[in-house]
mmCIF file of C-alpha atoms in Angstrom:
data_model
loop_
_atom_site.group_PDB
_atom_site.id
_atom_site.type_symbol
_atom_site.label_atom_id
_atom_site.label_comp_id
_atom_site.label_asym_id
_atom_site.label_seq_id
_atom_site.Cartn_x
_atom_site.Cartn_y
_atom_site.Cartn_z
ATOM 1 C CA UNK A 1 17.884 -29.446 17.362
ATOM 2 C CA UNK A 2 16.161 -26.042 18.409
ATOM 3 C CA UNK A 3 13.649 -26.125 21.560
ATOM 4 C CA UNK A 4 11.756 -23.114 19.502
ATOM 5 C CA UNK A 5 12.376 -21.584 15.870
ATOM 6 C CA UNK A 6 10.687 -18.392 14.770
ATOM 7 C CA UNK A 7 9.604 -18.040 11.260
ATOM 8 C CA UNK A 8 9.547 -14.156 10.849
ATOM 9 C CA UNK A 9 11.347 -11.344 12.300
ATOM 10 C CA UNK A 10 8.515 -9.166 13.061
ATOM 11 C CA UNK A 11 7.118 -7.612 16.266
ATOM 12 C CA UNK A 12 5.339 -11.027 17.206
ATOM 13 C CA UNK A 13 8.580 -12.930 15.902
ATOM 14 C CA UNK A 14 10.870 -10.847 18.000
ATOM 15 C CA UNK A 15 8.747 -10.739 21.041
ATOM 16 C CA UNK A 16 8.453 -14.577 20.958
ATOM 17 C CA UNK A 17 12.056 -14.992 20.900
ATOM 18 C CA UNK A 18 13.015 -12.766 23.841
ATOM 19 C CA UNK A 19 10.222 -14.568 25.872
ATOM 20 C CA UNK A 20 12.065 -18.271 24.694
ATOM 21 C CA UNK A 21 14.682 -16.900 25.337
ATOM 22 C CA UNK A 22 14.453 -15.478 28.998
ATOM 23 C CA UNK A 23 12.678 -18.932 29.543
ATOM 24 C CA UNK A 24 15.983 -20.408 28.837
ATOM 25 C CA UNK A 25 14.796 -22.193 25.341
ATOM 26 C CA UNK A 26 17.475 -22.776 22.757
ATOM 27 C CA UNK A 27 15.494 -19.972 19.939
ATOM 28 C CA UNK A 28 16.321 -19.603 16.853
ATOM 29 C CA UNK A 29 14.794 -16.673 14.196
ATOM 30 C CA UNK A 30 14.074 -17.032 10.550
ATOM 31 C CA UNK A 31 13.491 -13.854 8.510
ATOM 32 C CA UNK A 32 13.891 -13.757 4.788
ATOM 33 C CA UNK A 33 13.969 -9.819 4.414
ATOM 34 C CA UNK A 34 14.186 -7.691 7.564
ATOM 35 C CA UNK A 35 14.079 -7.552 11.262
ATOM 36 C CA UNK A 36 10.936 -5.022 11.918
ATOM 37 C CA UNK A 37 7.898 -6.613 9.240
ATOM 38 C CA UNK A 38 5.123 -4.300 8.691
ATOM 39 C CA UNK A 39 5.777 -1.664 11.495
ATOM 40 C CA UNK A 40 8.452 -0.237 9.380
ATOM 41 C CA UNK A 41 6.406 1.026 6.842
ATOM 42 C CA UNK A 42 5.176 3.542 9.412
ATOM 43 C CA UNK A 43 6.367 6.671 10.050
ATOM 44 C CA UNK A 44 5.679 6.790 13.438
ATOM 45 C CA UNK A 45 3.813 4.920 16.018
ATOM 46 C CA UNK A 46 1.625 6.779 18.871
ATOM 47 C CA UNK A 47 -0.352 3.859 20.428
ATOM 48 C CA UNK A 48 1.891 1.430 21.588
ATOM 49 C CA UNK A 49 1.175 1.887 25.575
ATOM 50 C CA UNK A 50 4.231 4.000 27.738
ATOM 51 C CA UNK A 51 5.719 4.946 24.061
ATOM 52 C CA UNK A 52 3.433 7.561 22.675
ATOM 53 C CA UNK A 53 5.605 8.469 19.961
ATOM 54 C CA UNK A 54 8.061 5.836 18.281
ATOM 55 C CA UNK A 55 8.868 7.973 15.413
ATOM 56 C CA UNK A 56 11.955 6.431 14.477
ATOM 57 C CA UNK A 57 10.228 2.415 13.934
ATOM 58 C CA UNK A 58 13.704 0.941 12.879
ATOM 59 C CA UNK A 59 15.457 1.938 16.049
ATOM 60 C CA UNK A 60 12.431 0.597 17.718
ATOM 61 C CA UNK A 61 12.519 -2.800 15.518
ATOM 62 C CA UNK A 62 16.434 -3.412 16.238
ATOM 63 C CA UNK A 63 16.110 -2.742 20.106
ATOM 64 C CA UNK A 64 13.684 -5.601 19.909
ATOM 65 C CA UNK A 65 15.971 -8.016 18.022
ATOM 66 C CA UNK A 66 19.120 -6.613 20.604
ATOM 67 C CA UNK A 67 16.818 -7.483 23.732
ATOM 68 C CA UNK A 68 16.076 -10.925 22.350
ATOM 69 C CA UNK A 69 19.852 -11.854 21.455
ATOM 70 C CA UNK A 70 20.767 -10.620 24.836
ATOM 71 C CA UNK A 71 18.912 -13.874 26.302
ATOM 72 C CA UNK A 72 20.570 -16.255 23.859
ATOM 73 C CA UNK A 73 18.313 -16.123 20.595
ATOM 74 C CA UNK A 74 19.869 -16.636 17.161
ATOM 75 C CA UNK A 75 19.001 -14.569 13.848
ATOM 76 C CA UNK A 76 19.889 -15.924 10.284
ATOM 77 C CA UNK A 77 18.398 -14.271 7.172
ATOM 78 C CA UNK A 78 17.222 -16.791 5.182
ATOM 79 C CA UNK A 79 13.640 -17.495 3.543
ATOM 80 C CA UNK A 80 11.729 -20.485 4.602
ATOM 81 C CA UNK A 81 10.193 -22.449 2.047
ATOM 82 C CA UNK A 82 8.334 -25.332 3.912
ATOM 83 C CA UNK A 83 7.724 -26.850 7.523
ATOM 84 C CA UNK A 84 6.994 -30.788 7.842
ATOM 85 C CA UNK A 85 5.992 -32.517 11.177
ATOM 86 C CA UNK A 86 7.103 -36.216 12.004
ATOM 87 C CA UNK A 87 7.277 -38.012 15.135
ATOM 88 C CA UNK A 88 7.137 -34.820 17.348
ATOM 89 C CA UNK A 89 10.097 -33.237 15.047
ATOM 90 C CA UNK A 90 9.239 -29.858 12.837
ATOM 91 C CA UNK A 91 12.005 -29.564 9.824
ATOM 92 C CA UNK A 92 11.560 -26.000 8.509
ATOM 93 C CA UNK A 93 13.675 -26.053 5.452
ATOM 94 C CA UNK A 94 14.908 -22.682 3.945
ATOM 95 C CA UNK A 95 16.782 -21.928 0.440
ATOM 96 C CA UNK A 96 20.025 -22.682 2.288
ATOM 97 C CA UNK A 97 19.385 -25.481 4.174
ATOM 98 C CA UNK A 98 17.289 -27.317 6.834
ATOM 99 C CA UNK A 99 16.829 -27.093 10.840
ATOM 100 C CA UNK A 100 15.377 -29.279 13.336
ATOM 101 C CA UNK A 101 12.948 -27.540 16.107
ATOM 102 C CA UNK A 102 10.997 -29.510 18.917
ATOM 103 C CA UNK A 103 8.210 -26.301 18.402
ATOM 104 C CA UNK A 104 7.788 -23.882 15.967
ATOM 105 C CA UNK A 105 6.261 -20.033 15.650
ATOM 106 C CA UNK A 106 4.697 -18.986 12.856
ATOM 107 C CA UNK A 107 4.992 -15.178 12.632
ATOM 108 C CA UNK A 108 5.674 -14.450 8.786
ATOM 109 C CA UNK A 109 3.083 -11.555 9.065
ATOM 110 C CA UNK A 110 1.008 -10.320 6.140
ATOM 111 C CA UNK A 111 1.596 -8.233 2.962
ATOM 112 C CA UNK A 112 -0.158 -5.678 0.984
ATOM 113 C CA UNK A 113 -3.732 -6.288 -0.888
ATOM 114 C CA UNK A 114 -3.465 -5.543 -4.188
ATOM 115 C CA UNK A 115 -6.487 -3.671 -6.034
ATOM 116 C CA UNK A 116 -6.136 -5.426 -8.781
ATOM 117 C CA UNK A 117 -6.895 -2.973 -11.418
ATOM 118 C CA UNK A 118 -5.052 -2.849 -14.679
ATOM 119 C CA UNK A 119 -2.214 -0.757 -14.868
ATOM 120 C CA UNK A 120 -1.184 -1.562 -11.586
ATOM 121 C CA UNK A 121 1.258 -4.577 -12.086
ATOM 122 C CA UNK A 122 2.444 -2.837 -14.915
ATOM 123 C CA UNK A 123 3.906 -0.038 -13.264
ATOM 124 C CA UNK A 124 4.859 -1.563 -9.684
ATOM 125 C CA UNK A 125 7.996 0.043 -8.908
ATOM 126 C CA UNK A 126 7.296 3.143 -11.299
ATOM 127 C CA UNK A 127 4.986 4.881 -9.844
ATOM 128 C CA UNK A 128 3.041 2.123 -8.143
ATOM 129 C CA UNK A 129 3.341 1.610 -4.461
ATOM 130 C CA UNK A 130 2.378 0.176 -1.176
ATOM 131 C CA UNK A 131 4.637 1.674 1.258
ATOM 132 C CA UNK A 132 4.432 5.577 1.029
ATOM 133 C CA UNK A 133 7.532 5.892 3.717
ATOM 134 C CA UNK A 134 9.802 3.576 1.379
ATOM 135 C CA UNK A 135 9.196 5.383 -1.622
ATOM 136 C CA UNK A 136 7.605 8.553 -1.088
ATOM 137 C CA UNK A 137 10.667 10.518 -1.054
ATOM 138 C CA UNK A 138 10.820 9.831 -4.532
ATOM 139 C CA UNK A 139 8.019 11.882 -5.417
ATOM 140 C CA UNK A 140 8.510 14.872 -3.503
ATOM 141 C CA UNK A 141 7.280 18.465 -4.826
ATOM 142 C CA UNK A 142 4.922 16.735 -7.178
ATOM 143 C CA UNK A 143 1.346 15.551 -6.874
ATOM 144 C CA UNK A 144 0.305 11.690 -5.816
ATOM 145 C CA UNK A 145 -2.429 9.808 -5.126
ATOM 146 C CA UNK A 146 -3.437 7.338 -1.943
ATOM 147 C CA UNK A 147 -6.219 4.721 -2.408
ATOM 148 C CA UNK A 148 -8.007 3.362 1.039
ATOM 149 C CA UNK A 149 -9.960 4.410 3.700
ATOM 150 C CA UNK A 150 -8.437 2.821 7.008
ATOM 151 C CA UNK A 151 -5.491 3.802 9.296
ATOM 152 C CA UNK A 152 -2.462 2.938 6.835
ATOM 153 C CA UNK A 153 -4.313 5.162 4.266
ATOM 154 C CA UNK A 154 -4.649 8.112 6.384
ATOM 155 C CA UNK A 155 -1.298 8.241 7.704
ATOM 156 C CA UNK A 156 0.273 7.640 4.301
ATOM 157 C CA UNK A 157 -1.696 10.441 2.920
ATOM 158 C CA UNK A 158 -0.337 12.569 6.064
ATOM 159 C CA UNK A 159 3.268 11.866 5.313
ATOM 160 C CA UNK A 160 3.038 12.332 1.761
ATOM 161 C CA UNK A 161 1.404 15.501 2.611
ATOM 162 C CA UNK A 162 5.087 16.934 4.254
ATOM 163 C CA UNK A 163 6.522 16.437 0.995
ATOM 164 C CA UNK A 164 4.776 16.620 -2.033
ATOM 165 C CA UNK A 165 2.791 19.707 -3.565
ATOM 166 C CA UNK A 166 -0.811 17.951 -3.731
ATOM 167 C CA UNK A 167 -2.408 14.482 -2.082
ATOM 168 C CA UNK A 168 -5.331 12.765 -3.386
ATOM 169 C CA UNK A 169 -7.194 10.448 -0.725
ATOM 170 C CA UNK A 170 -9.424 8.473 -2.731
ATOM 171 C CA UNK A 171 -11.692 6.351 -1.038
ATOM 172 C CA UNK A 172 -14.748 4.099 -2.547
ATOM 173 C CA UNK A 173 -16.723 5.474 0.092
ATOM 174 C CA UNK A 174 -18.229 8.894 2.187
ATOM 175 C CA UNK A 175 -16.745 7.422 5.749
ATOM 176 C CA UNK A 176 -13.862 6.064 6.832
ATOM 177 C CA UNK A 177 -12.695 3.258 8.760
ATOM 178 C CA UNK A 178 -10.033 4.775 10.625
ATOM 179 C CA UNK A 179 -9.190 6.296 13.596
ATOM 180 C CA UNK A 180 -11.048 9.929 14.144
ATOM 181 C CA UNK A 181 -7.597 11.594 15.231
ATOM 182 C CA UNK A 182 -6.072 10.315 11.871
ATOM 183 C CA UNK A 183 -8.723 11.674 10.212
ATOM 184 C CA UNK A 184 -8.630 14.788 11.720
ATOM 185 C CA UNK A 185 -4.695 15.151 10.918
ATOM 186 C CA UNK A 186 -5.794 14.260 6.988
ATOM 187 C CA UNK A 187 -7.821 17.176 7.242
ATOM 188 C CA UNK A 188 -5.764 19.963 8.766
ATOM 189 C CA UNK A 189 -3.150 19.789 5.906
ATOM 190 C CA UNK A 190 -4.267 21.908 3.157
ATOM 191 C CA UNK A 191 -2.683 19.971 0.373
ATOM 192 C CA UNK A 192 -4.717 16.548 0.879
ATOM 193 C CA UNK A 193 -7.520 16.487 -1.153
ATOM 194 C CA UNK A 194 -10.443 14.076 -0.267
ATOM 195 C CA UNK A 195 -12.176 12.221 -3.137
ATOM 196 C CA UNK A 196 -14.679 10.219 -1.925
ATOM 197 C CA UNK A 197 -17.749 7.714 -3.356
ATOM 198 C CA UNK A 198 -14.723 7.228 -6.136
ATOM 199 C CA UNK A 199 -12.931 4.111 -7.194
ATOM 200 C CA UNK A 200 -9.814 3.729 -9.168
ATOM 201 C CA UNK A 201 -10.125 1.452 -11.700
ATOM 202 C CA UNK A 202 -7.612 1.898 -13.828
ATOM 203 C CA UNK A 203 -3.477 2.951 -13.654
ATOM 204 C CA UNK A 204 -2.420 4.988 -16.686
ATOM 205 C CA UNK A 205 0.922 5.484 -17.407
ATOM 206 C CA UNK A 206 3.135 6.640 -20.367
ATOM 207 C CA UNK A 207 5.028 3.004 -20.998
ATOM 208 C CA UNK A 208 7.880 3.855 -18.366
ATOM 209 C CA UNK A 209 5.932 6.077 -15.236
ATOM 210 C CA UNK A 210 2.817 6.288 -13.732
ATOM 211 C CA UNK A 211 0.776 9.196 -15.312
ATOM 212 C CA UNK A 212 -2.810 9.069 -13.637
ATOM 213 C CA UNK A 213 -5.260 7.455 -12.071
ATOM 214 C CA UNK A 214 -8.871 6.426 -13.818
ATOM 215 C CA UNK A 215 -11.916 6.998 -11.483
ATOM 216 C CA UNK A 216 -14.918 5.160 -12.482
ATOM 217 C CA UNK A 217 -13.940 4.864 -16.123
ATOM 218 C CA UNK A 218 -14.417 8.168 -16.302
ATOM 219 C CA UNK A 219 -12.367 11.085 -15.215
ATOM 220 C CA UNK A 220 -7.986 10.629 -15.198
ATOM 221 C CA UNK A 221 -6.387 12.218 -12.243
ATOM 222 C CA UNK A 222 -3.056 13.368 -13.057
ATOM 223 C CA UNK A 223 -0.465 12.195 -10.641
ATOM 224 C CA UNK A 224 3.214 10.961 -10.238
ATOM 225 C CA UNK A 225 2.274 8.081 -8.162
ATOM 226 C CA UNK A 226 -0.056 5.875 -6.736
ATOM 227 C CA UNK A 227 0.031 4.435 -3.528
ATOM 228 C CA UNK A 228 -2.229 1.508 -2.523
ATOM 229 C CA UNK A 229 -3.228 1.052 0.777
ATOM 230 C CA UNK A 230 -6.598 -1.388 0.475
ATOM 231 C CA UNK A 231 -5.491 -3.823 3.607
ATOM 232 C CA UNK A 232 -3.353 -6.704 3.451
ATOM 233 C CA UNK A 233 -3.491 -10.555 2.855
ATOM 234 C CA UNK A 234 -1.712 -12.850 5.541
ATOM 235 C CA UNK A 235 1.595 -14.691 4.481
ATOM 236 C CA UNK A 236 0.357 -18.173 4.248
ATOM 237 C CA UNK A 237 1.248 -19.389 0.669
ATOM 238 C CA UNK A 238 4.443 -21.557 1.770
ATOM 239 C CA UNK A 239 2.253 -23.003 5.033
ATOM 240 C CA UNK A 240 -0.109 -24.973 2.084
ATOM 241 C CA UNK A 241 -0.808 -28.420 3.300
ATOM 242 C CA UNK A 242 1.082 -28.034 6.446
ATOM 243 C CA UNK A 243 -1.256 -25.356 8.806
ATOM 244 C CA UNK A 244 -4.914 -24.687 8.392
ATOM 245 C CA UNK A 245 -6.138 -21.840 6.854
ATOM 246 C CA UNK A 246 -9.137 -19.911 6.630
ATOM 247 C CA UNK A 247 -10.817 -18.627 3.003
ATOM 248 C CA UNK A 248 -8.577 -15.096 3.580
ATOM 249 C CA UNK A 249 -5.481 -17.529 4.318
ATOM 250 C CA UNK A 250 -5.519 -16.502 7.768
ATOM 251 C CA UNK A 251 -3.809 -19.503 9.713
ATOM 252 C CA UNK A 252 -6.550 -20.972 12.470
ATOM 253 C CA UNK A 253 -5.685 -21.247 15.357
ATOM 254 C CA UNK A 254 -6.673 -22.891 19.431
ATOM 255 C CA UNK A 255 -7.426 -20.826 22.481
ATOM 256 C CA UNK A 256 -3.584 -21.997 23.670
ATOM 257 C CA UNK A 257 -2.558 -20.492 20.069
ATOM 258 C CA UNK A 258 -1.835 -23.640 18.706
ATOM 259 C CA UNK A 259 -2.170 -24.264 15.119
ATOM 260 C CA UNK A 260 -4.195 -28.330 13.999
ATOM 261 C CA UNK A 261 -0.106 -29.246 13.949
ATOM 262 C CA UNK A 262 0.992 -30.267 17.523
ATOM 263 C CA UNK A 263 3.741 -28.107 18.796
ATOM 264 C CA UNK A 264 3.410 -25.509 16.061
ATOM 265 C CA UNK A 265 1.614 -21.890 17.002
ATOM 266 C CA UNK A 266 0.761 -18.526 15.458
ATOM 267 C CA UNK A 267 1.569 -15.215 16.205
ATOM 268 C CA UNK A 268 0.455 -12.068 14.601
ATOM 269 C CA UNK A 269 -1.042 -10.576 11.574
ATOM 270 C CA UNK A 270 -0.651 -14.036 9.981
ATOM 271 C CA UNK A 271 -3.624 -15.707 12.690
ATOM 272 C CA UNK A 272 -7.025 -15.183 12.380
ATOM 273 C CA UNK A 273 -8.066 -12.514 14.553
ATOM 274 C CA UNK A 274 -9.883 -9.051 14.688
ATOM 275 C CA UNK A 275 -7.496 -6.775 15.323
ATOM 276 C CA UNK A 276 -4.244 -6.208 13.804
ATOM 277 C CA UNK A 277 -1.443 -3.713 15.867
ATOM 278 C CA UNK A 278 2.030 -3.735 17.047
ATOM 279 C CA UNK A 279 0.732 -4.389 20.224
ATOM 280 C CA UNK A 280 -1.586 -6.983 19.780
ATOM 281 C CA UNK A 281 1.485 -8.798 17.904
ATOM 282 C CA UNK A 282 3.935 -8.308 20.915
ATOM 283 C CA UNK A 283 1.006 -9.893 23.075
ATOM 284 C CA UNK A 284 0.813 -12.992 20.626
ATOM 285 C CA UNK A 285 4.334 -13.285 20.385
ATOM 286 C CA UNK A 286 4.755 -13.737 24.211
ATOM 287 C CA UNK A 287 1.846 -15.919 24.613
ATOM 288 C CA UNK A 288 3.182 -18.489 21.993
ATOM 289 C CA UNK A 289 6.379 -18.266 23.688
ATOM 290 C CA UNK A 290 4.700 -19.184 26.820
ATOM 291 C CA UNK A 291 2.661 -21.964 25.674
ATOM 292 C CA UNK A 292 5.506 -23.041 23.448
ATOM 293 C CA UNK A 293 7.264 -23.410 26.939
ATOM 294 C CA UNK A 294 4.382 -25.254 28.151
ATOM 295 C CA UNK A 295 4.203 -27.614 25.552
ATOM 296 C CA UNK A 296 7.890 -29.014 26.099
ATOM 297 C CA UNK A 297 7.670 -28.982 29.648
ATOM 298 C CA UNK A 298 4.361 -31.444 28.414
ATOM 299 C CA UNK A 299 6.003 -33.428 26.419
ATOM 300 C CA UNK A 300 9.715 -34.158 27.721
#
């Protein structure tokens, strides 16, 4: 029997496990892929306050994880499938098993939107993407496309811009939504090409790559690859019938961040909340750990 178990390995995950466990709670961390979540899909972080420039973001990720396993927390990879609540008791069962926590996190995070035009599914993984510093190296010399207008968008379209001959930043609209000093970056590279008041709405291909893109039914843009960065959707599937949700599948949450399940909170990208950052995940991460705390101490 855990005091606390994490669901999720990412900034809010790992921060909420170095807080139980420097508060002396027995901690335990669920993550079914990697240590780091979203954050590592960035090349390089410049607003996270007294580091201006985390350019290296899984260095960053595994000090996080070290700090927290320095005060006593545990880390399995393994995939959590469901959480039940009975008599005070949360069972989060995983593919390989079962565990027994007195509280629970939720930090599982969120994942990328998908546009949903056709042509995408089909050539996810050839072509298609959603995380230009996983695969962009793939495609370098040769001419790709990014689709969005907020901050993931603009710094995917810088970092493809290091590598490849020619970057398409197509956005639906004349404005964007992100920051003005990302914009201004996009603009001072000479290979990113701005294509605005467009939408893709189609993903051709030759049957094995990704050949172009389809802008209003229209005109094709030739390129190697797309990469999709349109927002993201939070990681809430497996929580059905367990944690309320909102209508985006954002888990809702009280003021003490406390989901409608007694002893179980939220931390990150996966509660509903206005703004999404590192930093505003390390905050959450620490608060749950605190009222987690609070919460035992309330009910011993």
């Amino acid at each position: 029997m855990f005091d606390v178990i994490v669901i999720g390995g990412g900034p809010a995950g790992l921060t909420a496990a170095l807080y139980c466990g420097r508060a002396g709670l027995s901690c335990m961390v669920l993550e079914k892929m990697f240590f780091g979540g979203q954050m590592l899909k960035t090349s390089e972080i410049d607003n996270y306050p007294g580091a201006p420039n985390i350019e290296d973001t899984f260095a960053f990720s595994e000090t996080l994880r070290a700090q927290a396993e320095a005060f006593g927390a545990e880390f399995k990879m393994e995939e959590v499938v469901s959480v039940s609540h009975e008599n005070g008791v949360q069972t989060v069962k995983t593919a390989e098993g079962e565990y027994r926590t007195k509280t629970a996190i939720l930090a599982t995070g969120a994942k990328p939107k998908k546009l949903g035009v056709p042509g995408e599914e089909a050539y996810s993984g050839r072509g298609v993407s959603y995380c230009a510093t996983c695969d962009g190296a793939f495609f370098r010399g040769k001419t790709v496309a990014v689709v969005g207008g907020g901050d993931t968008a603009l710094e995917d379209a810088v970092y493809l811009s290091a590598m490849c001959e020619t970057v398409y930043l197509i956005h639906r609209r004349d404005a964007f939504r992100a920051s003005k000093i990302l914009v201004e970056r996009a603009k001072k590279a000479d290979n990113i090409k701005f294509v605005l008041n467009r939408n893709v709405t189609e993903v051709k291909g030759d049957g094995k790559l990704v050949t172009g893109v389809c802008l209003d039914s229209e005109e094709v843009l030739p390129v190697s690859a797309v990469f999709f960065a349109v927002g993201t959707v939070p990681e809430s599937e497996w929580l059905k019938g367990f944690a309320k949700t909102d209508e985006n599948g954002a888990v809702l949450s009280d003021e003490r961040f406390m989901t409608n399940v007694p002893g179980v909170f939220v931390a990150g990208d996966l509660r509903k909340k206005a703004l999404r950052q590192v930093i505003t995940a390390c905050a959450d991460g620490a608060e749950c750990a605190h009222q987690a705390l609070r919460f035992l101490m309330e009910n011993d």
